[in-house]
């Protein structure tokens, strides 16, 4: 009791001054320590920024919708991909095996040439000279081996290209296989191959009576087991130098019983959202979904386009619902759901901007439609790869906005017109149209050759024999 009483009464008599002295010392020390840390951070940051100012041309933070790789490829540099970080994934150049050549188009930082000089961002290519140089090399040396099958195979139609002229929503998938099988890229010697093609068609498997939707996963599993036992090429890399085409959305679940295919092989899709299960940016790639058309349309003059923006389509997603509810009564932005009263082509030819709005997925043919009719595509959607993004500078011929910016759409588009950027975008649309068209036989720089270049970028530079 005496001790406790002493502790209780002591602060009342002398504790005030002592406690002030007691707390003053650590407070002063903390203050000086903080000042020292701040001084150290300031001085060292200046030191590093001064000594590393030459490195600023190699690294550039990407904009939220940049489709350009933002890290310069250097020898022996092997970037790591974090699948849960979209911006990190978009800013890395994914490489198979030991990586691509250091002169690869997709290793360039945005707006800088190989010599570090600032380049005009209005060009439709990230780097035209490197693309043309690599394009020639691709045409000269790129070889693809297609796994054969018996002519009497009950599922041969799933593996064969279509005989008729492709059409419909999956025309791009059919065109690719049909043109590829007759191209000079095909080799019958697997030892010459840079990459291997798994020729099954997800869309045709879906409609095959022997397989159907419920049997696709078993078919893929059995097919991979068969080629891995019969041939040595799959086992060398776990399928990393193989590719397959899966434009239909069911392709996302088709590989569930063959995880090596899902995570190792190159997936060619028409829906390239980084949020979709199984899609890995820069490993996988996408085809533009294009309705086949012959020739070029008339009346592409921008002065005849009186409407600011146009959209027509089913209101089958929250994004489309928001778009229609926001702009359904507007006089400048024309949005329609259901059947149009006027021809679809006339609406595209009469509009300055054409809206590409995702529904449950991002794969629609509206980008191809917009480009074909000379209308600047406005892509409303978050976080997905655009076709041929490793080659083409989408900022030079399109507008990309987030879904949150739908209420600001008119302001965004009018600002483009008043800033004189519209004519540049529209002129570039006419330049890139040829890259979004299919031909049989193919023509230089059309959709087939652009895809071949994207595939060539994903080859391994070192073969294992």
Tab-separated table of C-alpha atoms in Angstrom:
chain	number	residue	atom	x	y	z
A	1	UNK	CA	0.000	0.000	0.000
A	2	UNK	CA	2.839	2.387	0.787
A	3	UNK	CA	4.446	1.757	-2.588
A	4	UNK	CA	1.216	2.095	-4.491
A	5	UNK	CA	0.357	5.266	-2.575
A	6	UNK	CA	3.772	6.672	-3.394
A	7	UNK	CA	3.313	5.956	-7.106
A	8	UNK	CA	-0.073	7.566	-7.058
A	9	UNK	CA	0.878	10.778	-5.269
A	10	UNK	CA	4.338	11.297	-6.704
A	11	UNK	CA	3.220	12.605	-10.131
A	12	UNK	CA	1.012	15.198	-8.471
A	13	UNK	CA	3.964	16.837	-6.704
A	14	UNK	CA	6.977	16.529	-9.029
A	15	UNK	CA	5.739	14.508	-11.987
A	16	UNK	CA	4.676	17.396	-14.195
A	17	UNK	CA	8.144	18.767	-14.753
A	18	UNK	CA	9.852	15.364	-14.881
A	19	UNK	CA	7.405	13.952	-17.411
A	20	UNK	CA	7.817	17.016	-19.587
A	21	UNK	CA	11.567	16.477	-19.507
A	22	UNK	CA	11.090	12.769	-20.124
A	23	UNK	CA	8.921	13.255	-23.234
A	24	UNK	CA	10.905	16.192	-24.617
A	25	UNK	CA	14.029	14.139	-25.319
A	26	UNK	CA	12.486	11.346	-27.497
A	27	UNK	CA	10.266	13.867	-29.261
A	28	UNK	CA	13.290	15.938	-30.201
A	29	UNK	CA	15.178	12.836	-31.331
A	30	UNK	CA	12.204	11.736	-33.474
A	31	UNK	CA	12.022	15.166	-35.050
A	32	UNK	CA	15.727	15.212	-35.959
A	33	UNK	CA	15.503	11.630	-37.256
A	34	UNK	CA	12.581	12.547	-39.535
A	35	UNK	CA	14.431	15.571	-40.867
A	36	UNK	CA	17.505	13.430	-41.536
A	37	UNK	CA	15.439	10.797	-43.414
A	38	UNK	CA	13.757	13.452	-45.538
A	39	UNK	CA	17.132	15.023	-46.362
A	40	UNK	CA	18.573	11.592	-47.239
A	41	UNK	CA	15.680	10.712	-49.555
A	42	UNK	CA	15.910	14.080	-51.278
A	43	UNK	CA	19.659	13.914	-51.784
A	44	UNK	CA	19.771	10.287	-52.951
A	45	UNK	CA	16.837	10.708	-55.347
A	46	UNK	CA	18.622	13.635	-56.970
A	47	UNK	CA	21.782	11.582	-57.138
A	48	UNK	CA	20.104	8.659	-58.883
A	49	UNK	CA	18.053	10.805	-61.221
A	50	UNK	CA	21.207	12.680	-62.212
A	51	UNK	CA	23.225	9.567	-62.897
A	52	UNK	CA	20.464	7.655	-64.646
A	53	UNK	CA	18.945	10.332	-66.789
A	54	UNK	CA	19.917	8.401	-69.929
A	55	UNK	CA	17.627	5.536	-68.975
A	56	UNK	CA	14.449	7.575	-69.312
A	57	UNK	CA	14.245	6.703	-72.997
A	58	UNK	CA	13.973	3.027	-72.146
A	59	UNK	CA	11.133	3.183	-69.647
A	60	UNK	CA	7.828	5.006	-70.017
A	61	UNK	CA	4.761	4.505	-67.916
A	62	UNK	CA	1.888	3.371	-70.125
A	63	UNK	CA	-1.416	5.159	-70.286
A	64	UNK	CA	-4.342	3.111	-68.971
A	65	UNK	CA	-5.276	2.091	-72.525
A	66	UNK	CA	-1.876	1.861	-74.102
A	67	UNK	CA	-1.502	-1.143	-76.350
A	68	UNK	CA	2.159	-0.478	-76.994
A	69	UNK	CA	4.773	-2.454	-75.070
A	70	UNK	CA	6.607	0.010	-72.847
A	71	UNK	CA	9.834	-1.762	-72.000
A	72	UNK	CA	12.719	-1.798	-74.402
A	73	UNK	CA	13.973	-5.286	-75.154
A	74	UNK	CA	17.635	-5.740	-74.271
A	75	UNK	CA	19.824	-8.829	-74.627
A	76	UNK	CA	19.395	-11.416	-71.874
A	77	UNK	CA	16.458	-9.474	-70.389
A	78	UNK	CA	13.675	-11.872	-69.451
A	79	UNK	CA	10.609	-10.018	-68.103
A	80	UNK	CA	8.249	-11.669	-65.653
A	81	UNK	CA	4.530	-11.618	-66.289
A	82	UNK	CA	2.150	-11.138	-63.365
A	83	UNK	CA	-1.235	-12.410	-64.460
A	84	UNK	CA	-3.057	-10.580	-61.682
A	85	UNK	CA	-1.710	-7.176	-62.697
A	86	UNK	CA	-3.136	-5.965	-65.981
A	87	UNK	CA	-0.973	-2.877	-66.361
A	88	UNK	CA	2.162	-4.894	-65.611
A	89	UNK	CA	1.109	-7.499	-68.157
A	90	UNK	CA	0.393	-4.892	-70.794
A	91	UNK	CA	3.752	-3.220	-70.292
A	92	UNK	CA	5.857	-6.374	-70.643
A	93	UNK	CA	6.857	-8.069	-73.882
A	94	UNK	CA	6.066	-11.736	-73.284
A	95	UNK	CA	8.619	-14.022	-74.862
A	96	UNK	CA	8.546	-17.764	-75.489
A	97	UNK	CA	11.577	-19.895	-74.786
A	98	UNK	CA	14.664	-17.694	-74.825
A	99	UNK	CA	12.947	-14.664	-76.264
A	100	UNK	CA	12.660	-12.924	-79.597
A	101	UNK	CA	15.339	-11.092	-81.512
A	102	UNK	CA	16.297	-7.810	-79.901
A	103	UNK	CA	15.144	-5.972	-83.038
A	104	UNK	CA	11.628	-7.300	-82.672
A	105	UNK	CA	8.861	-4.756	-83.341
A	106	UNK	CA	7.103	-5.455	-80.042
A	107	UNK	CA	10.135	-4.625	-77.874
A	108	UNK	CA	10.143	-0.943	-78.760
A	109	UNK	CA	9.122	1.707	-76.248
A	110	UNK	CA	6.229	3.918	-77.370
A	111	UNK	CA	7.069	7.024	-79.394
A	112	UNK	CA	10.799	6.271	-79.552
A	113	UNK	CA	12.807	4.939	-82.467
A	114	UNK	CA	15.594	2.346	-82.052
A	115	UNK	CA	18.027	5.287	-81.894
A	116	UNK	CA	16.123	6.886	-79.034
A	117	UNK	CA	14.663	9.717	-81.105
A	118	UNK	CA	11.126	10.892	-80.486
A	119	UNK	CA	8.791	9.815	-83.264
A	120	UNK	CA	5.482	11.117	-84.513
A	121	UNK	CA	2.659	9.294	-82.755
A	122	UNK	CA	0.461	9.792	-85.811
A	123	UNK	CA	2.020	6.917	-87.752
A	124	UNK	CA	-0.166	3.814	-87.961
A	125	UNK	CA	2.842	1.615	-87.091
A	126	UNK	CA	4.815	1.663	-83.867
A	127	UNK	CA	7.958	1.501	-85.992
A	128	UNK	CA	7.474	1.166	-89.725
A	129	UNK	CA	11.112	0.413	-90.610
A	130	UNK	CA	11.498	-2.429	-88.139
A	131	UNK	CA	8.125	-3.875	-89.105
A	132	UNK	CA	9.016	-3.941	-92.810
A	133	UNK	CA	12.420	-5.439	-92.080
A	134	UNK	CA	10.953	-8.170	-89.869
A	135	UNK	CA	8.079	-8.725	-92.294
A	136	UNK	CA	10.545	-9.672	-95.031
A	137	UNK	CA	12.369	-12.015	-92.678
A	138	UNK	CA	9.078	-13.621	-91.657
A	139	UNK	CA	8.121	-14.244	-95.277
A	140	UNK	CA	11.518	-15.715	-96.003
A	141	UNK	CA	12.056	-18.023	-93.069
A	142	UNK	CA	8.905	-18.643	-90.989
A	143	UNK	CA	7.758	-22.289	-91.120
A	144	UNK	CA	4.719	-23.973	-89.577
A	145	UNK	CA	4.104	-27.702	-89.249
A	146	UNK	CA	0.496	-28.904	-89.154
A	147	UNK	CA	-0.197	-32.203	-87.408
A	148	UNK	CA	-1.565	-34.606	-90.042
A	149	UNK	CA	-4.526	-36.912	-89.764
A	150	UNK	CA	-5.978	-39.817	-91.722
A	151	UNK	CA	-8.277	-39.066	-94.618
A	152	UNK	CA	-10.801	-41.582	-93.293
A	153	UNK	CA	-10.823	-40.065	-89.806
A	154	UNK	CA	-14.410	-39.750	-88.574
A	155	UNK	CA	-13.624	-36.237	-87.337
A	156	UNK	CA	-11.591	-35.146	-90.355
A	157	UNK	CA	-14.027	-32.306	-91.049
A	158	UNK	CA	-13.107	-30.794	-87.668
A	159	UNK	CA	-9.437	-30.737	-88.683
A	160	UNK	CA	-9.785	-29.772	-92.359
A	161	UNK	CA	-10.219	-26.232	-93.667
A	162	UNK	CA	-13.598	-25.275	-95.090
A	163	UNK	CA	-14.054	-25.796	-98.817
A	164	UNK	CA	-16.646	-23.054	-99.330
A	165	UNK	CA	-16.167	-19.319	-98.996
A	166	UNK	CA	-16.110	-18.487	-95.240
A	167	UNK	CA	-18.916	-16.401	-93.801
A	168	UNK	CA	-20.710	-15.512	-90.585
A	169	UNK	CA	-19.365	-14.597	-87.161
A	170	UNK	CA	-16.449	-17.025	-87.347
A	171	UNK	CA	-15.308	-16.242	-90.869
A	172	UNK	CA	-11.910	-15.115	-89.569
A	173	UNK	CA	-11.207	-18.537	-88.055
A	174	UNK	CA	-12.214	-20.297	-91.271
A	175	UNK	CA	-10.277	-17.895	-93.496
A	176	UNK	CA	-7.133	-18.311	-91.423
A	177	UNK	CA	-7.091	-22.096	-91.694
A	178	UNK	CA	-8.088	-22.143	-95.361
A	179	UNK	CA	-5.420	-19.652	-96.424
A	180	UNK	CA	-2.717	-20.977	-94.089
A	181	UNK	CA	-2.915	-24.539	-95.413
A	182	UNK	CA	-2.146	-23.309	-98.948
A	183	UNK	CA	0.545	-20.812	-97.959
A	184	UNK	CA	4.330	-20.987	-98.301
A	185	UNK	CA	4.604	-20.974	-94.494
A	186	UNK	CA	3.581	-24.640	-94.287
A	187	UNK	CA	6.328	-27.251	-94.132
A	188	UNK	CA	6.009	-31.025	-94.269
A	189	UNK	CA	9.292	-31.389	-92.375
A	190	UNK	CA	8.692	-30.864	-88.647
A	191	UNK	CA	12.429	-30.363	-88.080
A	192	UNK	CA	12.157	-27.146	-90.111
A	193	UNK	CA	9.216	-25.793	-88.140
A	194	UNK	CA	9.360	-22.715	-85.928
A	195	UNK	CA	5.908	-23.430	-84.590
A	196	UNK	CA	3.280	-26.194	-84.697
A	197	UNK	CA	-0.420	-25.874	-85.543
A	198	UNK	CA	-3.130	-27.850	-83.728
A	199	UNK	CA	-5.731	-27.773	-86.539
A	200	UNK	CA	-8.932	-28.576	-84.626
A	201	UNK	CA	-11.763	-26.071	-84.902
A	202	UNK	CA	-13.639	-25.242	-81.710
A	203	UNK	CA	-16.587	-23.871	-83.676
A	204	UNK	CA	-16.886	-27.026	-85.790
A	205	UNK	CA	-16.412	-29.308	-82.781
A	206	UNK	CA	-19.332	-27.531	-81.164
A	207	UNK	CA	-21.654	-28.462	-84.039
A	208	UNK	CA	-20.278	-31.957	-84.645
A	209	UNK	CA	-22.800	-34.619	-83.627
A	210	UNK	CA	-20.090	-36.981	-82.437
A	211	UNK	CA	-18.598	-34.372	-80.096
A	212	UNK	CA	-20.920	-31.478	-79.329
A	213	UNK	CA	-20.498	-28.942	-76.554
A	214	UNK	CA	-20.286	-31.585	-73.830
A	215	UNK	CA	-17.534	-33.575	-75.545
A	216	UNK	CA	-15.085	-30.835	-76.551
A	217	UNK	CA	-12.965	-31.073	-73.394
A	218	UNK	CA	-12.535	-34.845	-73.802
A	219	UNK	CA	-11.670	-34.426	-77.477
A	220	UNK	CA	-8.932	-31.879	-76.738
A	221	UNK	CA	-7.480	-34.002	-73.930
A	222	UNK	CA	-7.393	-37.126	-76.119
A	223	UNK	CA	-6.005	-35.221	-79.101
A	224	UNK	CA	-3.063	-33.840	-77.097
A	225	UNK	CA	-2.369	-37.237	-75.547
A	226	UNK	CA	-2.303	-38.747	-79.026
A	227	UNK	CA	0.138	-36.284	-80.599
A	228	UNK	CA	2.368	-36.237	-77.512
A	229	UNK	CA	2.769	-40.031	-77.723
A	230	UNK	CA	3.088	-40.165	-81.490
A	231	UNK	CA	5.388	-37.150	-81.997
A	232	UNK	CA	8.228	-35.722	-79.849
A	233	UNK	CA	7.517	-32.032	-80.529
A	234	UNK	CA	4.872	-31.305	-77.912
A	235	UNK	CA	6.942	-32.777	-75.081
A	236	UNK	CA	10.039	-30.658	-75.830
A	237	UNK	CA	8.385	-27.456	-74.641
A	238	UNK	CA	5.152	-28.607	-73.036
A	239	UNK	CA	3.336	-27.130	-76.043
A	240	UNK	CA	4.803	-23.622	-75.820
A	241	UNK	CA	5.691	-23.635	-79.530
A	242	UNK	CA	2.194	-24.782	-80.556
A	243	UNK	CA	-0.917	-22.749	-81.383
A	244	UNK	CA	-4.626	-23.319	-81.906
A	245	UNK	CA	-7.601	-21.162	-82.887
A	246	UNK	CA	-10.612	-20.697	-80.612
A	247	UNK	CA	-12.746	-17.820	-81.818
A	248	UNK	CA	-15.926	-19.216	-80.284
A	249	UNK	CA	-16.428	-18.261	-76.656
A	250	UNK	CA	-16.724	-21.907	-75.644
A	251	UNK	CA	-12.993	-22.158	-76.268
A	252	UNK	CA	-12.388	-20.697	-72.797
A	253	UNK	CA	-13.602	-23.898	-71.156
A	254	UNK	CA	-12.528	-26.281	-73.926
A	255	UNK	CA	-9.064	-26.711	-72.411
A	256	UNK	CA	-10.132	-27.453	-68.845
A	257	UNK	CA	-9.040	-31.102	-69.149
A	258	UNK	CA	-5.800	-30.183	-70.932
A	259	UNK	CA	-4.102	-27.562	-68.698
A	260	UNK	CA	-0.840	-27.693	-70.682
A	261	UNK	CA	-2.734	-26.416	-73.697
A	262	UNK	CA	-4.411	-23.637	-71.732
A	263	UNK	CA	-1.292	-22.308	-70.035
A	264	UNK	CA	1.490	-23.121	-72.513
A	265	UNK	CA	0.200	-23.156	-76.078
A	266	UNK	CA	-0.518	-19.958	-77.994
A	267	UNK	CA	-4.245	-19.337	-77.994
A	268	UNK	CA	-5.651	-17.438	-80.988
A	269	UNK	CA	-8.965	-15.874	-80.034
A	270	UNK	CA	-11.460	-13.318	-81.251
A	271	UNK	CA	-12.274	-12.264	-77.673
A	272	UNK	CA	-9.072	-11.040	-76.066
A	273	UNK	CA	-10.159	-9.630	-72.729
A	274	UNK	CA	-7.480	-9.875	-70.074
A	275	UNK	CA	-10.235	-10.612	-67.551
A	276	UNK	CA	-11.378	-13.772	-69.339
A	277	UNK	CA	-10.245	-17.096	-67.929
A	278	UNK	CA	-7.353	-18.596	-69.825
A	279	UNK	CA	-6.293	-15.555	-71.846
A	280	UNK	CA	-2.695	-14.456	-71.230
A	281	UNK	CA	-1.688	-11.216	-72.913
A	282	UNK	CA	1.413	-11.384	-75.125
A	283	UNK	CA	1.453	-15.188	-75.029
A	284	UNK	CA	-1.910	-15.406	-76.708
A	285	UNK	CA	-3.063	-13.236	-79.576
A	286	UNK	CA	-6.288	-12.285	-81.274
A	287	UNK	CA	-7.814	-12.251	-84.728
A	288	UNK	CA	-10.013	-9.367	-85.804
A	289	UNK	CA	-13.568	-10.590	-86.216
A	290	UNK	CA	-14.376	-9.554	-89.776
A	291	UNK	CA	-17.366	-10.144	-92.005
A	292	UNK	CA	-16.073	-10.946	-95.505
A	293	UNK	CA	-16.650	-8.164	-98.042
A	294	UNK	CA	-15.450	-7.680	-101.585
A	295	UNK	CA	-13.745	-4.479	-102.672
A	296	UNK	CA	-13.939	-1.097	-100.980
A	297	UNK	CA	-17.150	0.836	-100.218
A	298	UNK	CA	-18.034	4.147	-101.908
A	299	UNK	CA	-18.552	7.603	-100.369
A	300	UNK	CA	-15.780	7.568	-97.768
A	301	UNK	CA	-15.383	11.359	-97.819
A	302	UNK	CA	-15.308	12.687	-94.241
A	303	UNK	CA	-17.173	15.879	-95.249
A	304	UNK	CA	-20.308	13.817	-95.967
A	305	UNK	CA	-20.420	12.413	-92.454
A	306	UNK	CA	-23.000	14.541	-90.640
A	307	UNK	CA	-23.637	12.346	-87.581
A	308	UNK	CA	-21.218	12.506	-84.655
A	309	UNK	CA	-21.434	8.876	-83.550
A	310	UNK	CA	-23.449	5.738	-84.254
A	311	UNK	CA	-24.194	2.444	-82.531
A	312	UNK	CA	-26.681	-0.320	-83.234
A	313	UNK	CA	-26.935	-3.670	-81.520
A	314	UNK	CA	-28.659	-5.753	-78.914
A	315	UNK	CA	-28.858	-4.321	-75.408
A	316	UNK	CA	-27.510	-7.449	-73.769
A	317	UNK	CA	-24.926	-6.173	-71.312
A	318	UNK	CA	-24.722	-3.548	-68.548
A	319	UNK	CA	-22.362	-1.448	-70.679
A	320	UNK	CA	-24.784	-1.331	-73.589
A	321	UNK	CA	-27.688	-0.589	-71.274
A	322	UNK	CA	-25.756	2.378	-69.884
A	323	UNK	CA	-24.901	3.623	-73.375
A	324	UNK	CA	-28.491	3.485	-74.610
A	325	UNK	CA	-29.937	5.039	-71.447
A	326	UNK	CA	-27.426	7.893	-71.593
A	327	UNK	CA	-27.689	8.808	-75.291
A	328	UNK	CA	-31.001	7.393	-76.571
A	329	UNK	CA	-32.572	10.855	-77.032
A	330	UNK	CA	-29.507	12.706	-78.259
A	331	UNK	CA	-29.471	14.462	-81.641
A	332	UNK	CA	-25.728	13.959	-82.314
A	333	UNK	CA	-25.039	10.481	-80.946
A	334	UNK	CA	-27.315	7.907	-82.526
A	335	UNK	CA	-27.783	4.693	-80.543
A	336	UNK	CA	-30.208	1.962	-81.578
A	337	UNK	CA	-31.279	-1.360	-80.193
A	338	UNK	CA	-33.242	-3.809	-82.203
A	339	UNK	CA	-33.721	-3.669	-85.972
A	340	UNK	CA	-32.582	-0.555	-87.849
A	341	UNK	CA	-34.992	1.303	-90.123
A	342	UNK	CA	-32.147	2.418	-92.381
A	343	UNK	CA	-29.369	0.320	-93.999
A	344	UNK	CA	-26.517	-0.450	-91.629
A	345	UNK	CA	-23.920	0.559	-94.222
A	346	UNK	CA	-25.526	3.980	-94.706
A	347	UNK	CA	-25.336	4.680	-90.970
A	348	UNK	CA	-21.631	3.788	-90.901
A	349	UNK	CA	-20.906	5.884	-93.989
A	350	UNK	CA	-22.771	8.860	-92.523
A	351	UNK	CA	-21.074	8.880	-89.086
A	352	UNK	CA	-17.761	10.339	-88.004
A	353	UNK	CA	-17.328	7.877	-85.139
A	354	UNK	CA	-18.681	4.339	-84.799
A	355	UNK	CA	-19.039	2.835	-81.338
A	356	UNK	CA	-17.698	-0.601	-80.509
A	357	UNK	CA	-19.377	-1.580	-77.236
A	358	UNK	CA	-18.807	-4.906	-75.557
A	359	UNK	CA	-21.680	-7.173	-74.685
A	360	UNK	CA	-20.900	-10.193	-72.531
A	361	UNK	CA	-17.607	-10.433	-74.418
A	362	UNK	CA	-15.604	-8.047	-76.536
A	363	UNK	CA	-15.601	-9.973	-79.799
A	364	UNK	CA	-17.879	-8.243	-82.278
A	365	UNK	CA	-17.281	-7.354	-85.905
A	366	UNK	CA	-17.941	-3.641	-85.362
A	367	UNK	CA	-14.270	-2.638	-85.427
A	368	UNK	CA	-13.896	-4.277	-88.824
A	369	UNK	CA	-17.177	-2.700	-89.956
A	370	UNK	CA	-16.047	0.755	-88.855
A	371	UNK	CA	-12.715	0.542	-90.637
A	372	UNK	CA	-14.242	-0.852	-93.820
A	373	UNK	CA	-16.657	2.067	-94.079
A	374	UNK	CA	-14.070	4.706	-93.118
A	375	UNK	CA	-15.618	5.460	-89.731
A	376	UNK	CA	-13.293	6.046	-86.763
A	377	UNK	CA	-13.840	3.204	-84.261
A	378	UNK	CA	-14.537	4.205	-80.676
A	379	UNK	CA	-13.769	1.239	-78.427
A	380	UNK	CA	-15.734	1.378	-75.186
A	381	UNK	CA	-14.388	-1.304	-72.908
A	382	UNK	CA	-11.741	-1.983	-70.311
A	383	UNK	CA	-8.589	-4.046	-70.463
A	384	UNK	CA	-8.461	-6.125	-73.566
A	385	UNK	CA	-5.920	-6.506	-76.341
A	386	UNK	CA	-6.722	-5.005	-79.698
A	387	UNK	CA	-5.943	-6.972	-82.882
A	388	UNK	CA	-2.391	-6.548	-84.212
A	389	UNK	CA	-1.550	-4.278	-81.254
A	390	UNK	CA	2.098	-5.373	-81.378
A	391	UNK	CA	2.345	-3.780	-84.817
A	392	UNK	CA	-0.310	-1.096	-85.199
A	393	UNK	CA	-0.497	2.130	-83.240
A	394	UNK	CA	-4.193	2.166	-82.366
A	395	UNK	CA	-3.979	5.694	-80.986
A	396	UNK	CA	-3.414	6.907	-84.543
A	397	UNK	CA	-6.721	5.642	-85.968
A	398	UNK	CA	-9.129	4.930	-83.092
A	399	UNK	CA	-10.428	6.250	-79.784
A	400	UNK	CA	-10.398	4.103	-76.646
A	401	UNK	CA	-12.490	5.151	-73.637
A	402	UNK	CA	-13.452	3.452	-70.414
A	403	UNK	CA	-16.998	2.408	-69.661
A	404	UNK	CA	-17.067	4.996	-66.871
A	405	UNK	CA	-16.616	7.737	-69.481
A	406	UNK	CA	-19.815	6.966	-71.391
A	407	UNK	CA	-21.527	10.133	-69.996
A	408	UNK	CA	-18.540	12.169	-71.295
A	409	UNK	CA	-18.603	10.614	-74.726
A	410	UNK	CA	-19.903	13.661	-76.602
A	411	UNK	CA	-17.345	15.963	-75.009
A	412	UNK	CA	-14.506	13.534	-75.784
A	413	UNK	CA	-15.487	13.224	-79.443
A	414	UNK	CA	-16.176	16.938	-79.955
A	415	UNK	CA	-12.818	17.794	-78.396
A	416	UNK	CA	-11.165	15.543	-80.995
A	417	UNK	CA	-12.940	17.395	-83.789
A	418	UNK	CA	-12.137	20.885	-82.472
A	419	UNK	CA	-8.487	19.968	-81.926
A	420	UNK	CA	-8.116	19.003	-85.624
A	421	UNK	CA	-7.189	15.464	-84.627
A	422	UNK	CA	-10.223	14.047	-86.413
A	423	UNK	CA	-8.819	14.344	-89.942
A	424	UNK	CA	-5.620	12.592	-88.893
A	425	UNK	CA	-7.604	9.716	-87.364
A	426	UNK	CA	-9.883	9.422	-90.386
A	427	UNK	CA	-6.995	9.444	-92.868
A	428	UNK	CA	-5.272	6.715	-90.895
A	429	UNK	CA	-8.467	4.643	-90.846
A	430	UNK	CA	-8.276	4.539	-94.632
A	431	UNK	CA	-4.623	3.473	-94.404
A	432	UNK	CA	-5.212	0.539	-92.054
A	433	UNK	CA	-8.340	-0.859	-93.707
A	434	UNK	CA	-6.293	-3.252	-95.840
A	435	UNK	CA	-4.917	-4.882	-92.672
A	436	UNK	CA	-8.451	-5.866	-91.642
A	437	UNK	CA	-9.554	-7.659	-94.806
A	438	UNK	CA	-9.327	-11.338	-95.766
A	439	UNK	CA	-8.396	-12.508	-99.244
A	440	UNK	CA	-8.086	-15.934	-100.808
A	441	UNK	CA	-5.344	-16.141	-101.936
A	442	UNK	CA	-3.932	-13.671	-99.389
A	443	UNK	CA	-2.481	-10.269	-100.279
A	444	UNK	CA	0.513	-8.580	-98.720
A	445	UNK	CA	-0.274	-6.889	-95.393
A	446	UNK	CA	-3.857	-8.139	-95.260
A	447	UNK	CA	-5.366	-9.775	-92.165
A	448	UNK	CA	-3.676	-13.103	-92.884
A	449	UNK	CA	-0.165	-11.696	-93.205
A	450	UNK	CA	-0.638	-9.395	-90.219
A	451	UNK	CA	-1.622	-12.392	-88.128
A	452	UNK	CA	1.345	-14.378	-89.429
A	453	UNK	CA	3.569	-11.567	-88.217
A	454	UNK	CA	1.961	-11.634	-84.768
A	455	UNK	CA	2.504	-15.390	-84.669
A	456	UNK	CA	6.093	-15.013	-85.877
A	457	UNK	CA	6.773	-12.667	-82.957
A	458	UNK	CA	5.703	-15.429	-80.582
A	459	UNK	CA	8.009	-18.084	-81.937
A	460	UNK	CA	10.981	-19.290	-79.906
A	461	UNK	CA	14.291	-18.018	-81.240
A	462	UNK	CA	16.134	-21.177	-80.141
A	463	UNK	CA	15.084	-24.628	-81.325
A	464	UNK	CA	15.649	-27.688	-79.172
A	465	UNK	CA	16.866	-30.723	-81.098
